[in-house]
Amino acid sequence: MASPLTRTSTSGTQFLDPAVLGRIGNLQLLAKTVVDGFLTGLHRSPYLGFSIDFAEHRPYMPGDDIRRIDWRLFARTDRHYIKLFEADTNANFAVLLDVSASMSYGSHTLTKLDYARYLAACLTFFSSKQRDRVGLVTFDHEIVDYVPPSMKHLDTILHKLDKAEAGRPGALSGPLLQITELLRRKGILVIISDFYEDPETILAAVGPLRARGHDVIVFHVMDPHELEFPFEEASGFEDLETHEQIPVIPAKLRDEYRLVVANHLETLKTKMTGNRIDYTLLDTSKPLDLALFQYLLARERMSKVR
Amino acid sequence: MSLTFLVPLFLLGAAGIIVPIVAHLTRRQRRNVVHFPSLMFLEKIPYQEQRRRRVQHWFLLGLRALALALLALAFARPFLDDSEVGLAASGGPREVVVLIDQSYSMEVGNHLEQAREQATQVFDGLGPLDRASVVAFSQGARVLARSTSDRNSLRGALDTLEVSSGATSFGPALKVAQTILEESTLSSGEVYLLSDFQRIGWIGDEGVRLPVGSTFIPVPLGEDDVEENLLVTDVLLPRQTVSGRERVTPTARVVRRGGSSPREVSVALDIDGQEIQQQSVTLAPDAATAIVFQPFTVSRSHTRGTVRLPSDDLNADNEHHFVVSPGAALTVLIVEGANAEPNASLFLRRALEISSDGRFRVNVRRATTIRPVDLAGTHAVFLNDVQIDGGSAERVRAFVEAGGGVLVALGEAAGWPASAADLLPGTIGPVQDRLQGRGGRLGFLQYAHPIFEVFAGPRSGDFTGARFFRARAFQPSDSAEVLARFDDGSVAMAEQRFGQGKVLVWTNTLDDFWNDLIRQPVYLPFVHRLTEYLGGRTEALPWFTIGQIVDLASPEALLTAGLVSSEAAGLTEGLDQVALTPSGTTIPLPAGEGHRYLPLEEHGFYTVRPPGSEPERPFIMAVNVELEESNLARMDAEELGAQLMAPAGTEARSLNIDAAASLQREDQERRQSLWRWLLIAALALFVAETAISNWVSRKGAGARVAVPG
């Protein structure tokens, strides 16, 4: 059985290509397409039924958790059946989306913000299908939009995501602190950002959320050019947030840049993991599947924990 | 000799040397801006630009700077200035050309002797390295000594100078001077023009341009104007035949230029060297008169005549020479039909008889046959509306082939035997009436033809008044030349050359039956010209003018020259001849094919005869001077100098030495053309620099690749 993490479904992957998704104007349709396609592509449905409301029985299939076999029914019928339950509607799910100016960068058809919006839409849609209460917070150096988690807020969230624009300088600590105050009920928090701050600062901002008991999933969105620094011509590089310029000869700096970035990412990952925060680095040129699987893994782990 | 620049301002371009240096040191990255999410990581990388601020390849920089400097130097057009040497008139070798006027006006006031003295002074002033040429000129130029430093030969050339009979023309002499100076290797040139500077010698557009930097020095001779000058401008020689003898009445036109009071002038007429008449006439200042001498009988061929005036300052124009010979009458045969009207040829006959000098002898034959005896001694034949038989046509053919002329006048009865159809310039057609309106007229005449050329000028005879009511149609052949057409385009007169003679067809009658041409004033001269043309008579020239050339091998030229002497007939047969010039020089005219040109350069009588013989009446040609030369009005010598130098953008050096020096600098620069070499060197440096810098770059790139990490 192939692992979900290594899944490379041909039809699914092709369909989930960010560049292709960019052409779908409607976020809801996009999210539905992604999620449905994603689910259809799975051979089993191990993630249904995390709630306590009985829904139906289905025959046991190899690979199903044996803890979920209905032994009583087995006693009656001498066959193994699995109990399925209605989804849990009590879980809170919120996306914390960074809309600072740096997120507007994109070296190809999609900017980081576009990618983040698709991801947020997909996750929200997915969660909504799981009967979670979904919410959204967009922020730069302060909170821009806040949609409190609710069963009915899917459309609002998708609309807000559709209208989200990057423009102002960003800072994590301020808005995340505010969010800590806003979201008092434990839930799943997905932070999508490019995290252009020191790892210590980031951790200092994210840590309180984790300390509140939220399950924090961090998606670090990076453009391939940010990772690879493939520029050739000597140019002036302008910061999208501060508009500061410095002259750069990329050929001379590339190696050092890559090293610095790699160190940063490594530090970030280490520190996040150390704080039991799920950290995933997303390359905007890669399909969204990876992010979804990451999320589902987290959900599964949480359900196990629960 | 020093290095100088023609355009030193371009040296400022050398400042361009600092351009590559400054560019190298100050050039920033191109300002294309890359928007990047954050400079957080970039700012963590230490980076400095110091490396750019250091010159790494001094050699390449030096090459670039040198190439730019050479470029600026080339544009400044450097040259080695030796103008100080060249401009010092006495310091450097000179090419001196002395032009001496020897036209006949130079005999006035002993001008030629003055010219000799002036030329001698010029030669005395020559430096040891100077060279000089002597050119004598009148209408043409003759180099007596060319570019020599030998004083003796120069003085010897001066000794040969004599006054010629030619008129003044500066153009040829100045062109010779221009050529000598252009071919000279010496640094400077001087042209001395020794002349009386007659205005007629320069028409102003001779195309002479002395080389830049050369000096034109006019030396006017005989500043005093001539008080008065007598000259014979023309002599008319009308002839009359009295009692069978030809008499000529010379009429001379005498002009007196200048003078202050009326003066009695004695005019003499010499015939064959003997003064036969003398007349006195009183001439007012600036007046002219015609003197009519008593007629004299011309009984011998090539009779020499001279109208002489008394001596004055300018003698060449005091004599006017001419040659006359007895005119030979043309024998004309008019053939009319046996049944023709009695007066069919009346008008034609009368017209030929109306001639004061008895030029035409007319015979009339009323028959359709022409006997050989009829044609013997005949020059021209008129077949007036007659149909001759085939035998007669063959005799006419022989007559024409031998040089005779025949006119076939086509009337009602005219015809032509088919056996001799090729003799006619076409085919005879039927009679055509032109009775509509007022009849036909002559619409086209070939005025270039000898018959009609005298009528070409205005008021020289009008053929359009004549009306033609009937004519014979005529279809000209390909070899025929149509001389006249009626206004409806039909042929009026056509000609065909046959052998040495010619056959003309007149598609009308020669009486007043079909036309009224006989009542027109042009009829008489037309018939005379027609007959003279048929008879091959050419007007002999009584005299020639200096400068003309006679081809003694050309029969037409000899006829024009009035050759009638049987003793001199050897000329037409191509025998050896000699020509004796008026000054007594002998010019051999050897026998042989081709032309035998005799240039007429002296005024007086040229005698042409077989060598070693003394014929009684040799062939003689009279030659008179060009009378324009008698006009002694002077021109401004400085004006002439200005015209010689002006188009080159400068004046004579004596007038504007700065301009000359400037031009000389340009000339030196042009000759040296150092800029070409500098430009080549600069380009070579640029190429070398490119090659080396590429090599250095490749080497540097290779080194970087080789370093791991």
PDB file of C-alpha atoms in Angstrom, chain A residues 102 105 112 196-197 226 229 231 233-240 244-245 247 249 253 256-257 260-261 264, chain B residues 28-49 51-52 704 709:
ATOM      1  CA  SER A 102       6.178  39.825   0.783  1.00  0.00           C
ATOM      2  CA  TYR A 105       5.894  37.720  -4.700  1.00  0.00           C
ATOM      3  CA  LYS A 112       2.757  33.042  -2.776  1.00  0.00           C
ATOM      4  CA  TYR A 196      10.419  36.443   6.969  1.00  0.00           C
ATOM      5  CA  GLU A 197      11.547  36.859  10.523  1.00  0.00           C
ATOM      6  CA  GLU A 226      13.447  32.408  -3.000  1.00  0.00           C
ATOM      7  CA  PHE A 229      18.018  32.297  -6.155  1.00  0.00           C
ATOM      8  CA  PHE A 231      19.021  35.268 -10.883  1.00  0.00           C
ATOM      9  CA  GLU A 233      22.082  39.669 -13.999  1.00  0.00           C
ATOM     10  CA  ALA A 234      23.530  42.109 -11.555  1.00  0.00           C
ATOM     11  CA  SER A 235      20.557  44.112 -10.368  1.00  0.00           C
ATOM     12  CA  GLY A 236      19.190  46.222  -7.664  1.00  0.00           C
ATOM     13  CA  PHE A 237      17.065  44.049  -5.334  1.00  0.00           C
ATOM     14  CA  GLU A 238      14.174  45.852  -3.746  1.00  0.00           C
ATOM     15  CA  ASP A 239      12.429  44.671  -0.608  1.00  0.00           C
ATOM     16  CA  LEU A 240       8.699  44.437  -1.305  1.00  0.00           C
ATOM     17  CA  GLU A 244      14.912  49.206   0.486  1.00  0.00           C
ATOM     18  CA  GLN A 245      17.300  48.496  -2.425  1.00  0.00           C
ATOM     19  CA  PRO A 247      22.890  46.117  -5.516  1.00  0.00           C
ATOM     20  CA  ILE A 249      25.481  40.298  -8.258  1.00  0.00           C
ATOM     21  CA  LEU A 253      25.910  35.582  -3.828  1.00  0.00           C
ATOM     22  CA  GLU A 256      25.904  32.025   0.215  1.00  0.00           C
ATOM     23  CA  TYR A 257      22.239  32.897  -0.121  1.00  0.00           C
ATOM     24  CA  VAL A 260      21.684  31.183   4.645  1.00  0.00           C
ATOM     25  CA  VAL A 261      18.181  30.158   3.575  1.00  0.00           C
ATOM     26  CA  HIS A 264      17.090  29.450   8.344  1.00  0.00           C
TER      27      HIS A 264
ATOM     28  CA  ARG B  28      27.487  50.668 -11.499  1.00  0.00           C
ATOM     29  CA  GLN B  29      25.344  47.685 -12.045  1.00  0.00           C
ATOM     30  CA  ARG B  30      22.654  48.268 -14.471  1.00  0.00           C
ATOM     31  CA  ARG B  31      19.691  49.664 -12.657  1.00  0.00           C
ATOM     32  CA  ASN B  32      17.192  46.997 -13.533  1.00  0.00           C
ATOM     33  CA  VAL B  33      15.382  46.420 -10.309  1.00  0.00           C
ATOM     34  CA  VAL B  34      14.293  43.021  -9.074  1.00  0.00           C
ATOM     35  CA  HIS B  35      11.457  43.112  -6.584  1.00  0.00           C
ATOM     36  CA  PHE B  36      12.172  40.540  -3.934  1.00  0.00           C
ATOM     37  CA  PRO B  37      10.002  39.541  -1.002  1.00  0.00           C
ATOM     38  CA  SER B  38      12.604  40.401   1.573  1.00  0.00           C
ATOM     39  CA  LEU B  39      16.251  41.336   1.692  1.00  0.00           C
ATOM     40  CA  MET B  40      16.568  39.621   5.033  1.00  0.00           C
ATOM     41  CA  PHE B  41      18.827  36.880   3.790  1.00  0.00           C
ATOM     42  CA  LEU B  42      20.742  39.063   1.316  1.00  0.00           C
ATOM     43  CA  GLU B  43      21.623  41.563   3.985  1.00  0.00           C
ATOM     44  CA  LYS B  44      23.181  38.811   6.014  1.00  0.00           C
ATOM     45  CA  ILE B  45      25.793  38.231   3.279  1.00  0.00           C
ATOM     46  CA  PRO B  46      28.880  40.439   3.487  1.00  0.00           C
ATOM     47  CA  TYR B  47      29.491  42.099   0.079  1.00  0.00           C
ATOM     48  CA  GLN B  48      31.795  44.789  -1.178  1.00  0.00           C
ATOM     49  CA  GLU B  49      32.436  46.459  -4.510  1.00  0.00           C
ATOM     50  CA  ARG B  51      37.193  44.765  -6.416  1.00  0.00           C
ATOM     51  CA  ARG B  52      35.802  46.913  -9.222  1.00  0.00           C
ATOM     52  CA  ARG B 704      37.103  30.413 -11.839  1.00  0.00           C
ATOM     53  CA  GLY B 709      33.221  25.446  -4.578  1.00  0.00           C
TER      54      GLY B 709
END
